One Martini backbone bead per residue (centre of mass of N, CA, C, O) as a GRO file, in nm:
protein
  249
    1UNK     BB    1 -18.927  -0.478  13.551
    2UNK     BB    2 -18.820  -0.178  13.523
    3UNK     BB    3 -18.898   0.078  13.716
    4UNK     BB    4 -18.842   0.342  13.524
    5UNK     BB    5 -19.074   0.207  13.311
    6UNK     BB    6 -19.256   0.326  13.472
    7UNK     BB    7 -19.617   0.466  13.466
    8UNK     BB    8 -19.712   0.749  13.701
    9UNK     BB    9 -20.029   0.782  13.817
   10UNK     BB   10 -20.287   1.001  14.004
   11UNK     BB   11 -20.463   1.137  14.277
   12UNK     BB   12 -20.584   1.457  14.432
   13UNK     BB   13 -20.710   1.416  14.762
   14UNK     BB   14 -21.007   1.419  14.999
   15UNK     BB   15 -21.141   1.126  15.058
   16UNK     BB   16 -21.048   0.884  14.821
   17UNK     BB   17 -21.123   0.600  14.853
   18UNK     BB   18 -21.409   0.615  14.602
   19UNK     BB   19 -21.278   0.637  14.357
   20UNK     BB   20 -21.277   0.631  14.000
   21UNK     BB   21 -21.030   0.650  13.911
   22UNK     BB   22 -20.828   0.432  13.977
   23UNK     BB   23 -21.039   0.185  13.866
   24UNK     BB   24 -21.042   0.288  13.584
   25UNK     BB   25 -20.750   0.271  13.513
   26UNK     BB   26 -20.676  -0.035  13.587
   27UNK     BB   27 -20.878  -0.112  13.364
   28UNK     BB   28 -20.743   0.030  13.158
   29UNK     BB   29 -20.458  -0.091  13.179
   30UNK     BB   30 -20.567  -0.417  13.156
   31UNK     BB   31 -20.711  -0.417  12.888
   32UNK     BB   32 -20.478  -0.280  12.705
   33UNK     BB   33 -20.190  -0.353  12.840
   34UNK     BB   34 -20.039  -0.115  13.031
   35UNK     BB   35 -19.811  -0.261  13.220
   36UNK     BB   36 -19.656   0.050  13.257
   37UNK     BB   37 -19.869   0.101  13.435
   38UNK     BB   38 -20.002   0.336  13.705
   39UNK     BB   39 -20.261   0.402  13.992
   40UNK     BB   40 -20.242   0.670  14.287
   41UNK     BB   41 -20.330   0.775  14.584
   42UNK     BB   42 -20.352   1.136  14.734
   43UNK     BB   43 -20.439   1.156  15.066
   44UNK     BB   44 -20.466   1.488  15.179
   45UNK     BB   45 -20.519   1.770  15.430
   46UNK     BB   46 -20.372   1.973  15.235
   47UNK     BB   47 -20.219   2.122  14.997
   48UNK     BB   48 -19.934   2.193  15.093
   49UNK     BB   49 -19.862   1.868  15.057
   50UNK     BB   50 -19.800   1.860  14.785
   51UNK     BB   51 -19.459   1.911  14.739
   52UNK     BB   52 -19.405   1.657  14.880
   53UNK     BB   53 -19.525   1.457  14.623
   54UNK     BB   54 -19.368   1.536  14.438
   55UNK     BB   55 -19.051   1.506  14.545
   56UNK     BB   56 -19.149   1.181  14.623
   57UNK     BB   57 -19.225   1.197  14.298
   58UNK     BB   58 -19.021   1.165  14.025
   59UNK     BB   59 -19.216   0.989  13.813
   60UNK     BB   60 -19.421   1.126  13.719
   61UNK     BB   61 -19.657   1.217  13.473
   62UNK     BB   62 -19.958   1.221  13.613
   63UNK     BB   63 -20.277   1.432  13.748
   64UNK     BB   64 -20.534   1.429  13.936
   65UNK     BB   65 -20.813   1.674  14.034
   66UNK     BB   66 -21.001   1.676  14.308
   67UNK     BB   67 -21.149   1.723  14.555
   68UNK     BB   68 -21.070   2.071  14.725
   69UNK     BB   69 -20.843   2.157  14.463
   70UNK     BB   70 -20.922   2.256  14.186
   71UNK     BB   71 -20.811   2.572  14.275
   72UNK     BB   72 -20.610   2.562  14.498
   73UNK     BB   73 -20.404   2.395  14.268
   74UNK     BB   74 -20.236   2.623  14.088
   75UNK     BB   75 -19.999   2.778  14.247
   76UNK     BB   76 -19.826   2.503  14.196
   77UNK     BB   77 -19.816   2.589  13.917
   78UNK     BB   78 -19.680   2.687  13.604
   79UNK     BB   79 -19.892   2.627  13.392
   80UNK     BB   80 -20.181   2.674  13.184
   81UNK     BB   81 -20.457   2.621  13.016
   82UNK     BB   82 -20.671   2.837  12.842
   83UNK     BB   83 -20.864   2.683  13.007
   84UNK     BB   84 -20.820   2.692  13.267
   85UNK     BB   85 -20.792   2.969  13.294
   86UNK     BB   86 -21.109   3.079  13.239
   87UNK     BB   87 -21.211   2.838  13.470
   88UNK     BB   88 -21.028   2.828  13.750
   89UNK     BB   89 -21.007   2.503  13.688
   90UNK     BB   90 -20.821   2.168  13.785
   91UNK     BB   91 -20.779   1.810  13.685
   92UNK     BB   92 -20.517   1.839  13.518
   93UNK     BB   93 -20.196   1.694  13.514
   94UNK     BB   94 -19.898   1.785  13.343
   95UNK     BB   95 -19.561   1.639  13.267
   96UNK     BB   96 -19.318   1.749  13.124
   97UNK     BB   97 -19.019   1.714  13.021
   98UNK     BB   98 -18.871   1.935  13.191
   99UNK     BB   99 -19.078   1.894  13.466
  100UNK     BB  100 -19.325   2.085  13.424
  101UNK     BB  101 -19.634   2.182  13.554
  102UNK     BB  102 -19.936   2.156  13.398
  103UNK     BB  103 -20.259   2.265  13.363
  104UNK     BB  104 -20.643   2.143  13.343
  105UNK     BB  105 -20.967   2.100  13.175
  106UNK     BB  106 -21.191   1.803  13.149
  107UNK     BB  107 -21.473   1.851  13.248
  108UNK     BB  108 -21.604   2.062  13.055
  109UNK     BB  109 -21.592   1.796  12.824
  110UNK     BB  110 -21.762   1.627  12.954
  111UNK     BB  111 -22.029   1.734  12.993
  112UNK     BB  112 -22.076   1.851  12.716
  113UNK     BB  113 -22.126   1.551  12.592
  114UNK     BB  114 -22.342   1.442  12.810
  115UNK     BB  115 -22.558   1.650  12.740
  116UNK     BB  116 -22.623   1.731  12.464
  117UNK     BB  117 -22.823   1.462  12.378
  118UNK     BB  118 -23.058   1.585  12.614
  119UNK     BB  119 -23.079   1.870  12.438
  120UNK     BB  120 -23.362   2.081  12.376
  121UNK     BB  121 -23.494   2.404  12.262
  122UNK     BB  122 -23.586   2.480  12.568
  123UNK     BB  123 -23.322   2.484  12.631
  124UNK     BB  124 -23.187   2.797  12.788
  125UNK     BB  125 -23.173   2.756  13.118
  126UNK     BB  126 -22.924   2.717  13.406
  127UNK     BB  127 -22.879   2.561  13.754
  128UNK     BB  128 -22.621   2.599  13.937
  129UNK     BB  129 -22.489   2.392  14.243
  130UNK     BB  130 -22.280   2.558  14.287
  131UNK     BB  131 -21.878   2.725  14.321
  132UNK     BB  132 -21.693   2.537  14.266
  133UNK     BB  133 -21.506   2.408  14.051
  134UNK     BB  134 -21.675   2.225  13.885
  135UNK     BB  135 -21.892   2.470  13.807
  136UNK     BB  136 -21.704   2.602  13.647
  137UNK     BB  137 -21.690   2.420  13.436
  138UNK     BB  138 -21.995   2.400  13.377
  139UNK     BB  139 -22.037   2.693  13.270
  140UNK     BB  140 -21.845   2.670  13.055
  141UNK     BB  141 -21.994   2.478  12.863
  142UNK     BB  142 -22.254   2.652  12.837
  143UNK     BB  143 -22.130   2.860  12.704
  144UNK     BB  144 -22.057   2.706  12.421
  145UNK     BB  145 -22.403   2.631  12.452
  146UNK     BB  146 -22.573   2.839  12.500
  147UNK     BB  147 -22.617   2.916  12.792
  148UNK     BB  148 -22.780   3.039  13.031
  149UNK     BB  149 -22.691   3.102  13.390
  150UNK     BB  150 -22.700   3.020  13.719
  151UNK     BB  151 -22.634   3.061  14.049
  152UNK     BB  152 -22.655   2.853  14.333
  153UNK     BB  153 -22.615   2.953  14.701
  154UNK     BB  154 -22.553   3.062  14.983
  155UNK     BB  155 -22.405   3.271  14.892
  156UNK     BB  156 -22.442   3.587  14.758
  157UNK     BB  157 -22.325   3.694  14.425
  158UNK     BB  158 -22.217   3.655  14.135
  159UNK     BB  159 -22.437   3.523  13.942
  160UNK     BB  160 -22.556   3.474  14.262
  161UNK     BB  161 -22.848   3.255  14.434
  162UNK     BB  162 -23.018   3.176  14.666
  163UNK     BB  163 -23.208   2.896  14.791
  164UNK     BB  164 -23.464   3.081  14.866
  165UNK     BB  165 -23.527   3.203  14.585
  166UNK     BB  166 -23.596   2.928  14.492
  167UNK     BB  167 -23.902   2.875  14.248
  168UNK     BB  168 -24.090   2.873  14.030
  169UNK     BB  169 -24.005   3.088  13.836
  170UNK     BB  170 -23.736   2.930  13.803
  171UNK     BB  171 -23.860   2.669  13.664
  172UNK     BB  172 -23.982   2.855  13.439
  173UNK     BB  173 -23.671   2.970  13.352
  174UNK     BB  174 -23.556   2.713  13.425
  175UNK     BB  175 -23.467   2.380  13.247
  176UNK     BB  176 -23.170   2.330  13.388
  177UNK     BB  177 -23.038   2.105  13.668
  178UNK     BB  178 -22.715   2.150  13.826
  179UNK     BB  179 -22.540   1.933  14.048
  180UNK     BB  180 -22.226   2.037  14.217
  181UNK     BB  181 -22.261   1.899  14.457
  182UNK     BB  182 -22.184   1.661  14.757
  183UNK     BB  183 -22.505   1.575  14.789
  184UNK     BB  184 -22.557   1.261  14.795
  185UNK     BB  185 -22.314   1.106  14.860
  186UNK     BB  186 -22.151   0.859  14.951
  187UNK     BB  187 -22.305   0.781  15.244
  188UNK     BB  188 -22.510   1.034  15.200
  189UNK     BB  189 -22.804   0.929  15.099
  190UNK     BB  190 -22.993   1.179  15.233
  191UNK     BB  191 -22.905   1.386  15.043
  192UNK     BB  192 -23.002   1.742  14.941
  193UNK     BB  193 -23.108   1.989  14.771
  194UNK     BB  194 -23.244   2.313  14.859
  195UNK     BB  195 -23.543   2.271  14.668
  196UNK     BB  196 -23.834   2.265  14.461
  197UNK     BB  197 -23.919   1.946  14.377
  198UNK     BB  198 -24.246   2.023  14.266
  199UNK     BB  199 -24.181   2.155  14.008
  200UNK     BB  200 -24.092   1.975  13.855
  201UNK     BB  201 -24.070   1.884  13.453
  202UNK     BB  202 -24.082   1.707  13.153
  203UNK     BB  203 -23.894   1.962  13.072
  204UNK     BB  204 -23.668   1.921  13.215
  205UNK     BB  205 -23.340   1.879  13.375
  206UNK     BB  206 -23.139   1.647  13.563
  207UNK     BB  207 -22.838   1.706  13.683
  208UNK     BB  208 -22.556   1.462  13.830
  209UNK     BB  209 -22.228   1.458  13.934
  210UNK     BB  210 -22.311   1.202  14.052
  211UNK     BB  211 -22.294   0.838  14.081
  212UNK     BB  212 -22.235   0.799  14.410
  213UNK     BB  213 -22.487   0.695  14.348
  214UNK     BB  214 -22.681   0.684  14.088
  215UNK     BB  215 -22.985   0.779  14.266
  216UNK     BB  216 -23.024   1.014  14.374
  217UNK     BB  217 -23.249   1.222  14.512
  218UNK     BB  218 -23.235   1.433  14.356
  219UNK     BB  219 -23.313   1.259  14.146
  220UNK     BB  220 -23.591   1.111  14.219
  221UNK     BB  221 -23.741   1.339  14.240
  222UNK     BB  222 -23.736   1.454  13.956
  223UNK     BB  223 -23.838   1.189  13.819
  224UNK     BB  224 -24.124   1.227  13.996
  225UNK     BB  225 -24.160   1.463  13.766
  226UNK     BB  226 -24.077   1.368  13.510
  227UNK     BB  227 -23.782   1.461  13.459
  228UNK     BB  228 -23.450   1.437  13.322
  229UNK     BB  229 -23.211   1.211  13.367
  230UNK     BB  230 -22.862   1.236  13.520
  231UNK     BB  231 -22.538   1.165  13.560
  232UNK     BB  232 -22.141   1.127  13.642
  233UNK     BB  233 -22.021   0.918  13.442
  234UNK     BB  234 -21.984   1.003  13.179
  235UNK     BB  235 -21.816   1.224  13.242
  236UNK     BB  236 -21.584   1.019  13.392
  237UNK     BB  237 -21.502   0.902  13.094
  238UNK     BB  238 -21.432   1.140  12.981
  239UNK     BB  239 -21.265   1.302  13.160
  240UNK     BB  240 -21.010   1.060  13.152
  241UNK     BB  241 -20.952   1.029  12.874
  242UNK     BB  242 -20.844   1.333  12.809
  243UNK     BB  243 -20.623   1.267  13.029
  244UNK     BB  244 -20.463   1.056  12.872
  245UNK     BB  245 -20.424   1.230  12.653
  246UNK     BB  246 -20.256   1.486  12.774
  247UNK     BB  247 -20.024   1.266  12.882
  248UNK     BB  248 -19.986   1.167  12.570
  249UNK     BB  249 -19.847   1.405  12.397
   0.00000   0.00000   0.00000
């Protein structure tokens, strides 16, 4: 096969070797029979050095972007889509025909299929943990899910409260916690979010972001008091359909 005809993808980001990208598209390459495609890995050490990737690669088609870029990487690219400008995080990346980079936005679209299926009625308001990219993207769906949400950081921001605040109250009205830290991710399973896991109930739903454990602390706790609990797997596999979708437009 002429090299001309391969198509690459890859993922940009920072300490990416366990990435789900890579694993997932080469088997979904090899599943469907897509010879003419490849994707790998573009693991960089600050922002800066995206052009000279998009450079030193110019048969790229499409590219994933993931923790801690994908605010980062807006300046980089020519334009975006309407849903990427309002969350104002990008996790993928088309190379149009012209060759001009256009930023999108997958994430809050895996999110929002992988939680509809598990909210019921008294779900009416959450707590996003984390205010970095993924987080804006979680918030995005809530806002689609008429779901009313308040950020929890360390800093505190516009509808944004410290971890010191989250209380039984807390628990009280807001009824479903989502994890968008990197807090709990391998090698660190022994990291969770400084919150009171005592309160949870089984009215509760607690989702997180991490897949990789299956089962981190966070949801551990979580479901030790009964919470409905979901990790971010499914949301990882449809956030990448999505991609192939936006990249093979």
């Amino acid at each position: 096969m002429e090299k001309e005809n391969v198509k690459r993808f890859g993922l940009i980001g920072k300490n990416i070797s366990y990435s789900f990208s890579k694993k997932y598209f080469k088997e979904k390459f090899a599943a469907e029979l897509f010879n003419d495609c490849t994707y790998e890995n573009f693991d960089i050490d600050t922002i800066e050095q995206f052009p000279e990737i998009i450079q030193k690669n110019p048969d790229l088609k499409g590219l994933n972007v993931t923790i801690p870029y994908k605010e980062a990487i807006i300046p980089y690219l020519d334009s975006l889509s309407k849903k990427a400008t309002l969350i104002g995080a990008v996790n993928v990346i088309r190379f149009t025909k012209k060759g001009k980079l256009k930023g999108y936005n997958s994430d809050y679209y895996g999110f929002k299929k992988s939680i509809q299926p598990l909210l019921q009625s008294h779900h009416k308001k959450a707590l996003i943990l984390g205010t970095g990219g993924a987080a804006k993207a979680i918030a995005f769906a809530l806002d689609e899910l008429n779901i009313f949400y308040t950020f929890v950081s360390r800093e505190v921001g516009e509808n944004t409260i410290n971890y010191n605040r989250v209380n039984a109250t807390s628990f009280d009205n807001y009824q479903i916690i989502i994890n968008c830290t990197p807090l709990g991710t391998k090698p660190n399973t022994d990291e969770f979010p400084p919150i009171p896991y005592d309160y949870f109930t089984k009215k509760h739903l607690a989702y997180d972001l991490i897949y990789n454990p299956e089962q981190t602390q966070f949801l551990k706790k979580a479901k030790k008091k009964g919470a409905v609990t979901k990790n971010g797997y499914e949301m990882l596999v449809l956030q990448a359909e999505k991609a192939w979708k936006i990249w093979n437009k």
